[in-house]
Amino acid sequence: MNRTGRTLLVLALVAVVGMAFRVSWNALRDIANAIGADHTAATLYPFVVDGLMALALVATLVLVDKDRTFALRVLGTYTGASLVLNYVHGLVPALHGRAVDWGRLADWDPANWALVLLATSLPVGSIYFGSDLVAKVLHHRPAPIPTADTNTEESTETVRNRSTADLPESTPDPITATAVRLPDPVDFVKATASLKPVRAIAPIEPPKLRAVPAESSRPRRATYRVPEAARTPRTKRTPQQLLTEARTATAGWPDAQITAEGIRREVHTSPANARMLRDTLLAERAV
């Protein structure tokens, strides 16, 4: 809808609200006279009730979230109160045309008390709810409207992303594999035969601690080395025996699992022997 259409719609709404206020004004004025208001107060009474309804309607168009819900509740409450008072004015002919005279709003006492309480509490509620709504509207901060610069930045970023996606992918250079010559197994066995086997050092077993009395707070420490005679002798293996054990241990291994560290742990040999065994096994599998 263009600006002219919106202006006409607002003017039509103002006209309808003004005519509805004039229709309700006579009933609310007579109700105010019936509860004891003077001529001036009775004339201003319709502005207190229907005027707050108009203020709450404007607040609902400005506020958001919880504040907007509060404004809608105030609008609904005062709309219902105005409807009840207009209904009572239509049911009681004695209220029509009164100036200052005091009268009853209903023949039944509880109903009359409730209606008088409703009519007299509306001005006080208008002061409280009207002040709260005005404060909420004055402290309301509307969401920022995107400017032309922001739209330009977004469009530039979109074009940049599209341009980047449209670029052709660069083709990587082909990788040239370099042939690696593996050592001959026979030469490796001859080379390992001339090596002096490394003597493995047996682990030092901690001595058994002697039982001490209960009052002893800490056991004695062993401060001596295990003599050579007490060490467990270990059989020396030849390179061919190491190769045989490595073949047996790695028979079910894939090529990627055959590493020097894995062979060293399985065969229990030195790192140097483990590396030579790894190269020999990989060479045998490549044949």
PDB file of N, CA and C in Angstrom, residues 5-40:
ATOM      1  N   GLY A   5      -2.649   5.741   0.398  1.00  0.00           N
ATOM      2  CA  GLY A   5      -3.594   4.763   0.935  1.00  0.00           C
ATOM      3  C   GLY A   5      -3.484   4.632   2.438  1.00  0.00           C
ATOM      4  N   ARG A   6      -2.257   4.678   2.951  1.00  0.00           N
ATOM      5  CA  ARG A   6      -2.084   4.591   4.403  1.00  0.00           C
ATOM      6  C   ARG A   6      -2.668   5.811   5.093  1.00  0.00           C
ATOM      7  N   THR A   7      -2.488   6.976   4.511  1.00  0.00           N
ATOM      8  CA  THR A   7      -3.034   8.197   5.113  1.00  0.00           C
ATOM      9  C   THR A   7      -4.557   8.141   5.174  1.00  0.00           C
ATOM     10  N   LEU A   8      -5.183   7.685   4.101  1.00  0.00           N
ATOM     11  CA  LEU A   8      -6.636   7.573   4.088  1.00  0.00           C
ATOM     12  C   LEU A   8      -7.119   6.553   5.118  1.00  0.00           C
ATOM     13  N   LEU A   9      -6.376   5.455   5.266  1.00  0.00           N
ATOM     14  CA  LEU A   9      -6.769   4.440   6.247  1.00  0.00           C
ATOM     15  C   LEU A   9      -6.688   4.985   7.663  1.00  0.00           C
ATOM     16  N   VAL A  10      -5.663   5.761   7.964  1.00  0.00           N
ATOM     17  CA  VAL A  10      -5.528   6.343   9.297  1.00  0.00           C
ATOM     18  C   VAL A  10      -6.642   7.362   9.551  1.00  0.00           C
ATOM     19  N   LEU A  11      -6.938   8.181   8.559  1.00  0.00           N
ATOM     20  CA  LEU A  11      -8.017   9.156   8.723  1.00  0.00           C
ATOM     21  C   LEU A  11      -9.363   8.474   8.950  1.00  0.00           C
ATOM     22  N   ALA A  12      -9.619   7.382   8.232  1.00  0.00           N
ATOM     23  CA  ALA A  12     -10.867   6.644   8.434  1.00  0.00           C
ATOM     24  C   ALA A  12     -10.939   6.061   9.842  1.00  0.00           C
ATOM     25  N   LEU A  13      -9.784   5.554  10.345  1.00  0.00           N
ATOM     26  CA  LEU A  13      -9.769   5.012  11.708  1.00  0.00           C
ATOM     27  C   LEU A  13     -10.040   6.107  12.728  1.00  0.00           C
ATOM     28  N   VAL A  14      -9.444   7.266  12.547  1.00  0.00           N
ATOM     29  CA  VAL A  14      -9.666   8.372  13.478  1.00  0.00           C
ATOM     30  C   VAL A  14     -11.139   8.791  13.463  1.00  0.00           C
ATOM     31  N   ALA A  15     -11.758   8.806  12.292  1.00  0.00           N
ATOM     32  CA  ALA A  15     -13.166   9.184  12.199  1.00  0.00           C
ATOM     33  C   ALA A  15     -14.054   8.179  12.924  1.00  0.00           C
ATOM     34  N   VAL A  16     -13.767   6.888  12.738  1.00  0.00           N
ATOM     35  CA  VAL A  16     -14.585   5.853  13.397  1.00  0.00           C
ATOM     36  C   VAL A  16     -14.421   5.930  14.904  1.00  0.00           C
ATOM     37  N   VAL A  17     -13.171   6.102  15.371  1.00  0.00           N
ATOM     38  CA  VAL A  17     -12.931   6.193  16.811  1.00  0.00           C
ATOM     39  C   VAL A  17     -13.618   7.433  17.385  1.00  0.00           C
ATOM     40  N   GLY A  18     -13.571   8.548  16.661  1.00  0.00           N
ATOM     41  CA  GLY A  18     -14.227   9.757  17.154  1.00  0.00           C
ATOM     42  C   GLY A  18     -15.738   9.589  17.280  1.00  0.00           C
ATOM     43  N   MET A  19     -16.372   8.972  16.303  1.00  0.00           N
ATOM     44  CA  MET A  19     -17.823   8.753  16.378  1.00  0.00           C
ATOM     45  C   MET A  19     -18.173   7.780  17.490  1.00  0.00           C
ATOM     46  N   ALA A  20     -17.360   6.723  17.663  1.00  0.00           N
ATOM     47  CA  ALA A  20     -17.620   5.777  18.748  1.00  0.00           C
ATOM     48  C   ALA A  20     -17.456   6.447  20.103  1.00  0.00           C
ATOM     49  N   PHE A  21     -16.477   7.345  20.213  1.00  0.00           N
ATOM     50  CA  PHE A  21     -16.304   8.060  21.475  1.00  0.00           C
ATOM     51  C   PHE A  21     -17.511   8.945  21.776  1.00  0.00           C
ATOM     52  N   ARG A  22     -18.053   9.581  20.730  1.00  0.00           N
ATOM     53  CA  ARG A  22     -19.237  10.426  20.955  1.00  0.00           C
ATOM     54  C   ARG A  22     -20.431   9.614  21.401  1.00  0.00           C
ATOM     55  N   VAL A  23     -20.603   8.435  20.870  1.00  0.00           N
ATOM     56  CA  VAL A  23     -21.724   7.575  21.282  1.00  0.00           C
ATOM     57  C   VAL A  23     -21.549   7.119  22.728  1.00  0.00           C
ATOM     58  N   SER A  24     -20.319   6.753  23.100  1.00  0.00           N
ATOM     59  CA  SER A  24     -20.066   6.270  24.459  1.00  0.00           C
ATOM     60  C   SER A  24     -19.999   7.409  25.471  1.00  0.00           C
ATOM     61  N   TRP A  25     -19.745   8.627  25.009  1.00  0.00           N
ATOM     62  CA  TRP A  25     -19.549   9.753  25.922  1.00  0.00           C
ATOM     63  C   TRP A  25     -20.801  10.048  26.745  1.00  0.00           C
ATOM     64  N   ASN A  26     -21.975   9.989  26.137  1.00  0.00           N
ATOM     65  CA  ASN A  26     -23.224  10.291  26.836  1.00  0.00           C
ATOM     66  C   ASN A  26     -23.473   9.296  27.962  1.00  0.00           C
ATOM     67  N   ALA A  27     -23.222   7.995  27.689  1.00  0.00           N
ATOM     68  CA  ALA A  27     -23.461   6.962  28.700  1.00  0.00           C
ATOM     69  C   ALA A  27     -22.488   7.095  29.868  1.00  0.00           C
ATOM     70  N   LEU A  28     -21.233   7.326  29.582  1.00  0.00           N
ATOM     71  CA  LEU A  28     -20.251   7.440  30.653  1.00  0.00           C
ATOM     72  C   LEU A  28     -20.469   8.705  31.482  1.00  0.00           C
ATOM     73  N   ARG A  29     -20.928   9.762  30.845  1.00  0.00           N
ATOM     74  CA  ARG A  29     -21.218  10.994  31.599  1.00  0.00           C
ATOM     75  C   ARG A  29     -22.359  10.773  32.578  1.00  0.00           C
ATOM     76  N   ASP A  30     -23.412  10.067  32.142  1.00  0.00           N
ATOM     77  CA  ASP A  30     -24.536   9.801  33.036  1.00  0.00           C
ATOM     78  C   ASP A  30     -24.128   8.863  34.162  1.00  0.00           C
ATOM     79  N   ILE A  31     -23.270   7.910  33.890  1.00  0.00           N
ATOM     80  CA  ILE A  31     -22.786   7.023  34.949  1.00  0.00           C
ATOM     81  C   ILE A  31     -22.004   7.815  35.978  1.00  0.00           C
ATOM     82  N   ALA A  32     -21.151   8.757  35.521  1.00  0.00           N
ATOM     83  CA  ALA A  32     -20.390   9.579  36.462  1.00  0.00           C
ATOM     84  C   ALA A  32     -21.309  10.439  37.318  1.00  0.00           C
ATOM     85  N   ASN A  33     -22.392  10.971  36.733  1.00  0.00           N
ATOM     86  CA  ASN A  33     -23.357  11.732  37.526  1.00  0.00           C
ATOM     87  C   ASN A  33     -24.025  10.854  38.583  1.00  0.00           C
ATOM     88  N   ALA A  34     -24.288   9.592  38.233  1.00  0.00           N
ATOM     89  CA  ALA A  34     -24.977   8.697  39.156  1.00  0.00           C
ATOM     90  C   ALA A  34     -24.124   8.315  40.352  1.00  0.00           C
ATOM     91  N   ILE A  35     -22.799   8.312  40.196  1.00  0.00           N
ATOM     92  CA  ILE A  35     -21.933   7.924  41.322  1.00  0.00           C
ATOM     93  C   ILE A  35     -21.468   9.155  42.118  1.00  0.00           C
ATOM     94  N   GLY A  36     -22.036  10.351  41.806  1.00  0.00           N
ATOM     95  CA  GLY A  36     -21.780  11.516  42.642  1.00  0.00           C
ATOM     96  C   GLY A  36     -20.808  12.515  42.074  1.00  0.00           C
ATOM     97  N   ALA A  37     -20.385  12.422  40.823  1.00  0.00           N
ATOM     98  CA  ALA A  37     -19.454  13.385  40.247  1.00  0.00           C
ATOM     99  C   ALA A  37     -20.198  14.671  39.903  1.00  0.00           C
ATOM    100  N   ASP A  38     -19.483  15.813  39.985  1.00  0.00           N
ATOM    101  CA  ASP A  38     -20.114  17.075  39.633  1.00  0.00           C
ATOM    102  C   ASP A  38     -20.147  17.225  38.113  1.00  0.00           C
ATOM    103  N   HIS A  39     -20.600  18.377  37.645  1.00  0.00           N
ATOM    104  CA  HIS A  39     -20.797  18.576  36.213  1.00  0.00           C
ATOM    105  C   HIS A  39     -19.468  18.507  35.448  1.00  0.00           C
ATOM    106  N   THR A  40     -18.427  19.149  35.986  1.00  0.00           N
ATOM    107  CA  THR A  40     -17.138  19.154  35.293  1.00  0.00           C
ATOM    108  C   THR A  40     -16.518  17.757  35.283  1.00  0.00           C
TER     109      THR A  40
END
